[in-house]
mmCIF file of C-alpha atoms in Angstrom:
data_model
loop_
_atom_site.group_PDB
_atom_site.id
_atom_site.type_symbol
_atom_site.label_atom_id
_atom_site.label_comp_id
_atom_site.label_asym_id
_atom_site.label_seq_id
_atom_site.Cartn_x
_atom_site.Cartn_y
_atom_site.Cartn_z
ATOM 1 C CA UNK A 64 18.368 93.344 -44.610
ATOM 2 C CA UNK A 65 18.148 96.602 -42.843
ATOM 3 C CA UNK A 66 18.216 99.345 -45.329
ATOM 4 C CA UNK A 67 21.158 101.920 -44.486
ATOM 5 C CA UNK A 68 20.999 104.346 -47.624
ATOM 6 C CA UNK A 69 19.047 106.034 -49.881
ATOM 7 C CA UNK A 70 20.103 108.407 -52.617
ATOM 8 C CA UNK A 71 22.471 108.414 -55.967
ATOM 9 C CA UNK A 72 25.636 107.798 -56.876
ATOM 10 C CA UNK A 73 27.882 109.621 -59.262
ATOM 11 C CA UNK A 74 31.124 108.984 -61.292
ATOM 12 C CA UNK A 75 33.433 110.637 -63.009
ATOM 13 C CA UNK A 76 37.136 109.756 -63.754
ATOM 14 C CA UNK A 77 38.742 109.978 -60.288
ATOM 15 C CA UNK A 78 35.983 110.964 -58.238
ATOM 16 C CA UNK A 79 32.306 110.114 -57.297
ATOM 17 C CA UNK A 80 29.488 111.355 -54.949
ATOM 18 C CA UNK A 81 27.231 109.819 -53.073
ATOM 19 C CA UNK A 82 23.875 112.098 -51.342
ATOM 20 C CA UNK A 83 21.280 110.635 -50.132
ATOM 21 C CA UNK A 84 19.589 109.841 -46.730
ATOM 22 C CA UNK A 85 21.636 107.625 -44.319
ATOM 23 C CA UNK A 86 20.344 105.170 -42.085
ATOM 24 C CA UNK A 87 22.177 103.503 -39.255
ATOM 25 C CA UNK A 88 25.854 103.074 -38.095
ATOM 26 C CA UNK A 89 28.293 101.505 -40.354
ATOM 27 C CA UNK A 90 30.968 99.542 -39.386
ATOM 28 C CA UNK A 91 34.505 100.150 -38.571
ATOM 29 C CA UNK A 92 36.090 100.464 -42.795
ATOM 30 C CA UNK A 93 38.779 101.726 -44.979
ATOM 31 C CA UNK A 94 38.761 102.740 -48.366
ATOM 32 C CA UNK A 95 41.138 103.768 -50.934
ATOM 33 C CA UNK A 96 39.316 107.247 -52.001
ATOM 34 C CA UNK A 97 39.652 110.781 -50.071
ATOM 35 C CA UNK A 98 36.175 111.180 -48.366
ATOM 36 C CA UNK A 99 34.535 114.553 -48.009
ATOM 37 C CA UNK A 100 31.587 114.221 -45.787
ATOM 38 C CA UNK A 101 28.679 116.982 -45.349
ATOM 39 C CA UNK A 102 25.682 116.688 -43.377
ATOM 40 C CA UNK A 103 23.467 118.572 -40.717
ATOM 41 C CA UNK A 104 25.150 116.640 -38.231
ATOM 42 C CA UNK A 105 27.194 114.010 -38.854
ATOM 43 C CA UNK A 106 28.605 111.198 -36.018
ATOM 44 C CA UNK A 107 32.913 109.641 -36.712
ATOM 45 C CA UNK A 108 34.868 107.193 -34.909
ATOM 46 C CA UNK A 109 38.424 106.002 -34.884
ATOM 47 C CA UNK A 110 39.423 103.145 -33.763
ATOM 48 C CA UNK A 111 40.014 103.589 -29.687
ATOM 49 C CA UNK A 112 38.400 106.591 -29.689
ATOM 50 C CA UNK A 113 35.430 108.023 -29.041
ATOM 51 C CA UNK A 114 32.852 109.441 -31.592
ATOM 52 C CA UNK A 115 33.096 112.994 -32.468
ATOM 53 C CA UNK A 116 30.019 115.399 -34.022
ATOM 54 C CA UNK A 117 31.394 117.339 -37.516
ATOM 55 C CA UNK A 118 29.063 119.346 -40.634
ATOM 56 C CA UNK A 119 32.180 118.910 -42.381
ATOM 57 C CA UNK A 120 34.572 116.498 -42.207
ATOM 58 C CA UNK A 121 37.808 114.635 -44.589
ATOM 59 C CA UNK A 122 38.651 111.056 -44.256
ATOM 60 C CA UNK A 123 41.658 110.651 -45.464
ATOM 61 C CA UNK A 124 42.533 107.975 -47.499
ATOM 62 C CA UNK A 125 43.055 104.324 -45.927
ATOM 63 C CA UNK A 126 42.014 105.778 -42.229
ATOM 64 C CA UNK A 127 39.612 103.021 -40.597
ATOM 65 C CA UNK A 128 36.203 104.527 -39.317
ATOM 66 C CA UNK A 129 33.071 104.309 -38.422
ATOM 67 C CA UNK A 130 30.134 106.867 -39.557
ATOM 68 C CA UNK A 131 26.783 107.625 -38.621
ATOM 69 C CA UNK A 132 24.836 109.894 -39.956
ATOM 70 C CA UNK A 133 21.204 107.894 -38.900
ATOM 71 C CA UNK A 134 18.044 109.827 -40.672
ATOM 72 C CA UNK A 135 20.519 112.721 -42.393
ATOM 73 C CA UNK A 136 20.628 114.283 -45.850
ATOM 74 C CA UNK A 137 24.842 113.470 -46.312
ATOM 75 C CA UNK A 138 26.986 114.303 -49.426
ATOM 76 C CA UNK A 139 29.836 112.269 -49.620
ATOM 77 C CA UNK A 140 32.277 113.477 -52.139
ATOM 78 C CA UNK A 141 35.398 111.003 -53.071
ATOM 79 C CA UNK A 142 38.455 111.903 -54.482
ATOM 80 C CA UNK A 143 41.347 109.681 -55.409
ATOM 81 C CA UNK A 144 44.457 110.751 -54.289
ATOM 82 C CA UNK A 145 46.324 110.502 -57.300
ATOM 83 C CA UNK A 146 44.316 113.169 -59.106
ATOM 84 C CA UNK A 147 46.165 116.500 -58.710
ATOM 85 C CA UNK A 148 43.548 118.038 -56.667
ATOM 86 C CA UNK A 149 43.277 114.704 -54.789
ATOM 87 C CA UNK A 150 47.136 114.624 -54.425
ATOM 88 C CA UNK A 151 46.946 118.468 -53.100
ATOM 89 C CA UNK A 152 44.199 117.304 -50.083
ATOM 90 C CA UNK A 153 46.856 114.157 -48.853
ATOM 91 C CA UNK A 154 49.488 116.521 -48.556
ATOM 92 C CA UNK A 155 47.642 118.505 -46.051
ATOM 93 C CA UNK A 156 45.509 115.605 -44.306
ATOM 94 C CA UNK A 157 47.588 112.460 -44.727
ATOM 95 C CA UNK A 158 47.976 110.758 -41.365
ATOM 96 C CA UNK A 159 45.649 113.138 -39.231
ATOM 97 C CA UNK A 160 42.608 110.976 -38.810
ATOM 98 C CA UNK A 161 39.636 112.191 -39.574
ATOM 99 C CA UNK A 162 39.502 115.822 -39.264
ATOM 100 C CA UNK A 163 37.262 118.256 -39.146
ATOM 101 C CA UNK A 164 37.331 121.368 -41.995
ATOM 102 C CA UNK A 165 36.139 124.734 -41.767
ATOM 103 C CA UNK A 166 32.734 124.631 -43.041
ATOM 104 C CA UNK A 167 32.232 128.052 -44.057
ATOM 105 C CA UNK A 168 34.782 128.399 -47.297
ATOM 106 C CA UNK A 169 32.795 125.105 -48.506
ATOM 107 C CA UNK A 170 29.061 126.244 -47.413
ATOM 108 C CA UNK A 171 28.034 127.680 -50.774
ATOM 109 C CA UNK A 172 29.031 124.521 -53.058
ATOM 110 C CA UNK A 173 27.428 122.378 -50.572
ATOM 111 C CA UNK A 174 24.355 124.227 -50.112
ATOM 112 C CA UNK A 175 24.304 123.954 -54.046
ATOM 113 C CA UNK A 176 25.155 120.347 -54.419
ATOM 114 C CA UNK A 177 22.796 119.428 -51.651
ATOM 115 C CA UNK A 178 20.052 121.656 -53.803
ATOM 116 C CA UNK A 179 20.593 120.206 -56.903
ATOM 117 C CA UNK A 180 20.298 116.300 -55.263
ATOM 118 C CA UNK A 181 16.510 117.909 -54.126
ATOM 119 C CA UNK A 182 15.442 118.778 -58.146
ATOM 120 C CA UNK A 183 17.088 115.638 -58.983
ATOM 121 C CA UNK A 184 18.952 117.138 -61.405
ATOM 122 C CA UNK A 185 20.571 115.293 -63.856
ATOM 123 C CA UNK A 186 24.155 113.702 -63.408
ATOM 124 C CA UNK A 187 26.340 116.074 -65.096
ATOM 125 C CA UNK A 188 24.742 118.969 -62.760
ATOM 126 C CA UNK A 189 25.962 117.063 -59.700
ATOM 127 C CA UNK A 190 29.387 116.264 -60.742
ATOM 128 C CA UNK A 191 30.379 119.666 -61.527
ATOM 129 C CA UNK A 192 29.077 120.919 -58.198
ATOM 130 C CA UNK A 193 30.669 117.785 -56.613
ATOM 131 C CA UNK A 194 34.338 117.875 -57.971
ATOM 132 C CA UNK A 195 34.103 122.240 -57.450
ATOM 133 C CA UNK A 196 33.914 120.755 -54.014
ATOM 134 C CA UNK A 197 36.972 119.025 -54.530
ATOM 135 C CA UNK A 198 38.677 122.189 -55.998
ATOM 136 C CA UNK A 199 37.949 124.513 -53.337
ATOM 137 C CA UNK A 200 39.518 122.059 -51.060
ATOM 138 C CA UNK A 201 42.544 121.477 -52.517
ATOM 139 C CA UNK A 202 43.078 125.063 -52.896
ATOM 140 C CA UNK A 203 43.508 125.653 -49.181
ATOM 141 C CA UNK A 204 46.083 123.076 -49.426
ATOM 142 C CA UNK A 205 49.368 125.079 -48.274
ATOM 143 C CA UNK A 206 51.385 124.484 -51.276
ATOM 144 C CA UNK A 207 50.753 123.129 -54.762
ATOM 145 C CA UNK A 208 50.643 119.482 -55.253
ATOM 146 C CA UNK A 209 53.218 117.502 -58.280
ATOM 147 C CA UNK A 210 51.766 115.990 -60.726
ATOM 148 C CA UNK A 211 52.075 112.147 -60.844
ATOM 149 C CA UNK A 212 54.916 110.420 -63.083
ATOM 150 C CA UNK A 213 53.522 109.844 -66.519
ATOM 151 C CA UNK A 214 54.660 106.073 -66.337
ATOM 152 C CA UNK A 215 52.459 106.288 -63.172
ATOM 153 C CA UNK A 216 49.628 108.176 -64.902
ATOM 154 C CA UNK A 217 49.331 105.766 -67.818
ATOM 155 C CA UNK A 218 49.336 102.836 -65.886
ATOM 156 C CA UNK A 219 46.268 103.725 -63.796
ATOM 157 C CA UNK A 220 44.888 104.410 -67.314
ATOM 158 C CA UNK A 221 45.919 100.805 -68.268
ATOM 159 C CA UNK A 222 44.431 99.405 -65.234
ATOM 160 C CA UNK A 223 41.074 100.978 -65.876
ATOM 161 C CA UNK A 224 40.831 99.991 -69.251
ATOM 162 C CA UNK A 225 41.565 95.935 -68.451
ATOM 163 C CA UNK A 226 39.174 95.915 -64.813
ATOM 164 C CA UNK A 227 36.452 93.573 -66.733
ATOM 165 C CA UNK A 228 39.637 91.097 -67.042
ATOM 166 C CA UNK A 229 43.154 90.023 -65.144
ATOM 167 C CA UNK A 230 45.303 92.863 -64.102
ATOM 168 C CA UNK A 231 48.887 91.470 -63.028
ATOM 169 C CA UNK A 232 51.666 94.051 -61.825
ATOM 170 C CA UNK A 233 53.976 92.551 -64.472
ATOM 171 C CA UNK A 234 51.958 93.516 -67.644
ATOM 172 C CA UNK A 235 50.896 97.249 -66.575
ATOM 173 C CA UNK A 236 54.775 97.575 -65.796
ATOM 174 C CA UNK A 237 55.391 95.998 -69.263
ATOM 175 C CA UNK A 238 52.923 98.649 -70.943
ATOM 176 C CA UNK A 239 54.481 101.497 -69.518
ATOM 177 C CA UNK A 240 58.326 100.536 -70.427
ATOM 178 C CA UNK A 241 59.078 99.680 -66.453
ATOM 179 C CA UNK A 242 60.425 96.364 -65.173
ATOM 180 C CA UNK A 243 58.177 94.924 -62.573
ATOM 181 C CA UNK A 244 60.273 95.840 -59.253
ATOM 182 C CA UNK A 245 60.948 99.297 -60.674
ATOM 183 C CA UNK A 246 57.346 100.059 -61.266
ATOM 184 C CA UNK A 247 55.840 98.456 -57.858
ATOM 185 C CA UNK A 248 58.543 101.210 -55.699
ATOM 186 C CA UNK A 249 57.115 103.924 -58.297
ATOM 187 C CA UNK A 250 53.888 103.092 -57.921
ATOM 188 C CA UNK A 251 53.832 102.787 -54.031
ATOM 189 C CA UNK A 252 56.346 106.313 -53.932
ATOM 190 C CA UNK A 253 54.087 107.752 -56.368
ATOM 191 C CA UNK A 254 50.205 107.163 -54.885
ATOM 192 C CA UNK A 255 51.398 105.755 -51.449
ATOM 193 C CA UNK A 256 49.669 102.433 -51.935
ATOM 194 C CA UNK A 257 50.742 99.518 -52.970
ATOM 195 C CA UNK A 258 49.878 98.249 -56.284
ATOM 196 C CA UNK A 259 47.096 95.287 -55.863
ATOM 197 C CA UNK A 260 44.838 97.356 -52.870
ATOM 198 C CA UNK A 261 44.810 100.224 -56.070
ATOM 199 C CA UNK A 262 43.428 97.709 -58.540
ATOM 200 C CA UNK A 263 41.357 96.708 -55.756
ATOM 201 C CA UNK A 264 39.861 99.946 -55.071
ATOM 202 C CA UNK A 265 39.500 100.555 -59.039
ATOM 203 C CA UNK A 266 37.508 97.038 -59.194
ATOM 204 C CA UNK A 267 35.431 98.562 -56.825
ATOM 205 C CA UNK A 268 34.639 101.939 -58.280
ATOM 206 C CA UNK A 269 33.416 99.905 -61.663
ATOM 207 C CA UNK A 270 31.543 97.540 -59.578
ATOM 208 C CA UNK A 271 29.793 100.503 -57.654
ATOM 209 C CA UNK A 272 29.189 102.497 -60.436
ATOM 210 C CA UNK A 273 27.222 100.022 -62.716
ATOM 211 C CA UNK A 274 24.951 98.842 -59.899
ATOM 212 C CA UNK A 275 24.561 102.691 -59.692
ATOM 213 C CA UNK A 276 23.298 102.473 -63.519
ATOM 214 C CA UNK A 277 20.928 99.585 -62.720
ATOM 215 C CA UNK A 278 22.936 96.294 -62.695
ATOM 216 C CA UNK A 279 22.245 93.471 -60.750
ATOM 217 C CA UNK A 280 24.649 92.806 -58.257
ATOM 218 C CA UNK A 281 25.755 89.857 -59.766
ATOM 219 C CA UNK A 282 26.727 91.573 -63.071
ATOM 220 C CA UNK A 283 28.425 94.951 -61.324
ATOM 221 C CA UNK A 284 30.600 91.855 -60.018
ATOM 222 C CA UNK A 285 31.387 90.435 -62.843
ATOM 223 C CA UNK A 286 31.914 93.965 -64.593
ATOM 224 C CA UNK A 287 34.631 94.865 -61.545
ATOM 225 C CA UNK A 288 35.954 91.594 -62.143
ATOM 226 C CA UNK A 289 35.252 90.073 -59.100
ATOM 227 C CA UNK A 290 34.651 86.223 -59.200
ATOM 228 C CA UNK A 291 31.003 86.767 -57.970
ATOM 229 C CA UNK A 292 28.667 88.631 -56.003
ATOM 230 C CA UNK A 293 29.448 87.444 -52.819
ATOM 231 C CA UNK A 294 32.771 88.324 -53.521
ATOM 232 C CA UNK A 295 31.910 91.742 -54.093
ATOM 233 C CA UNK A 296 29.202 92.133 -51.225
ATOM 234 C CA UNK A 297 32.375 91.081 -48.565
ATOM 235 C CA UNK A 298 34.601 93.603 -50.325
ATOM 236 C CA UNK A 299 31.950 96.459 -50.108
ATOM 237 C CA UNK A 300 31.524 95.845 -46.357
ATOM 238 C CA UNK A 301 34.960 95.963 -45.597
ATOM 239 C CA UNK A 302 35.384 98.960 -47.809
ATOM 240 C CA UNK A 303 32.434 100.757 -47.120
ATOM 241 C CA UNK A 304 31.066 99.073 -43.491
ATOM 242 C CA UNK A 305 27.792 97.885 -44.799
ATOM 243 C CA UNK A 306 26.654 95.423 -47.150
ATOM 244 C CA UNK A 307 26.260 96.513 -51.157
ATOM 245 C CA UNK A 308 22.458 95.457 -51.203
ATOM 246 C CA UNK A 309 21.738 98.001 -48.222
ATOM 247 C CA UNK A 310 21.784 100.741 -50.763
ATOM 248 C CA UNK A 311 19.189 101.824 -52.395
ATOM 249 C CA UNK A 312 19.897 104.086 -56.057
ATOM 250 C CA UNK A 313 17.126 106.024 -56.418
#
């Protein structure tokens, strides 16, 4: 297995980072999240295009691409775009590929985050430099961003709290007082995704995070509730564009 990462990763409720040193090319992939990528050079590709150089870069959410950022330091900050920061980055970013952002306004909290992996501070230290990332972004957004639908809100909070099990469409829209066709149109008008790629994407995050913590791949599986690891491994590659056992959590 060719090793293609080494560093931490961090999660907080609608958000996560991953810094570390990057090694290789990953594959062409599309994930859910908002990606905010720093490095000292830093190598993306769209599909039938050409690879472009950034320091600073968003991917916004569900755009295929490639990355390399071979023998780098690289802070990758996710954001989900139903957060109201998250929600405030779409508006401006939605649909433009990935595109490069003005490095200077973000310098300072990158410098700092990218100081802090270094001391190997603790977790707590790298979120709130993280998702102050996240806020200085969204506040070059032109215009304030709505807050989700509260029927909306409380079902992502229902499908986080039932990933270890079955999530159907037709209970979460039970729990939040919706009938099932009502709630999938919300949902998709709402976070502009459909409803099973979200609890996908969620499944993930859980997964992620507790092989993060020191889980075995096969138990992060289970604890996404994927039916096994190799289950899991494919959905990380096509998610991600490398394979879940490249990483390495330090």
């Amino acid at each position: 297995m060719t090793l293609r990462g080494r560093g931490r990763i961090v999660f907080w409720p609608g958000g996560s980072v991953w810094i570390g040193r990057a090694e290789g090319t990953t594959d062409f992939h599309a994930h859910h999240a908002l990606q905010i990528t720093f490095a000292p050079r830093v190598r993306f590709r769209e599909p039938d295009a050409d690879w472009r150089e950034y320091q600073a870069a968003v991917v916004p959410s569900n755009t295929p691409h490639a990355m390399d950022a071979a023998g780098q330091e690289v802070a990758l900050v996710f954001a989900e775009p139903e957060s109201l920061e998250g929600r405030a980055i779409h508006l401006r970013y939605h649909g433009a590929g990935v595109s490069s952002i003005a490095s200077q306004p973000l310098a300072a909290e990158a410098a700092q985050l990218a100081a802090a992996y270094r001391r190997q501070e603790p977790d707590p230290a790298l979120v709130l430099l993280a998702r102050r990332i996240i806020a200085a972004l969204a506040g070059m957004a032109p215009r304030p961003a709505a807050a989700l639908d509260a029927r909306i809100s409380r079902a992502i909070d229902v499908v986080r709290e039932r990933l270890d099990g079955t999530v159907s469409l037709g209970e979460v829209a039970d729990a939040v007082g919706l009938s099932p066709d009502r709630f999938r149109h919300l949902f998709i008008e709402q976070t502009g995704v459909r409803f099973r790629p979200y609890v996908l994407w969620q499944r993930m995050e859980r997964a992620v995070a507790e092989y993060a913590a020191g889980a075995t791949l096969t138990d992060a599986a289970y604890a996404g509730g994927f039916a096994d690891s190799a289950h899991f491994s494919r959905t990380f590659r096509r998610m991600f564009g490398l394979p879940a056992a490249a990483l390495r959590i330090e």
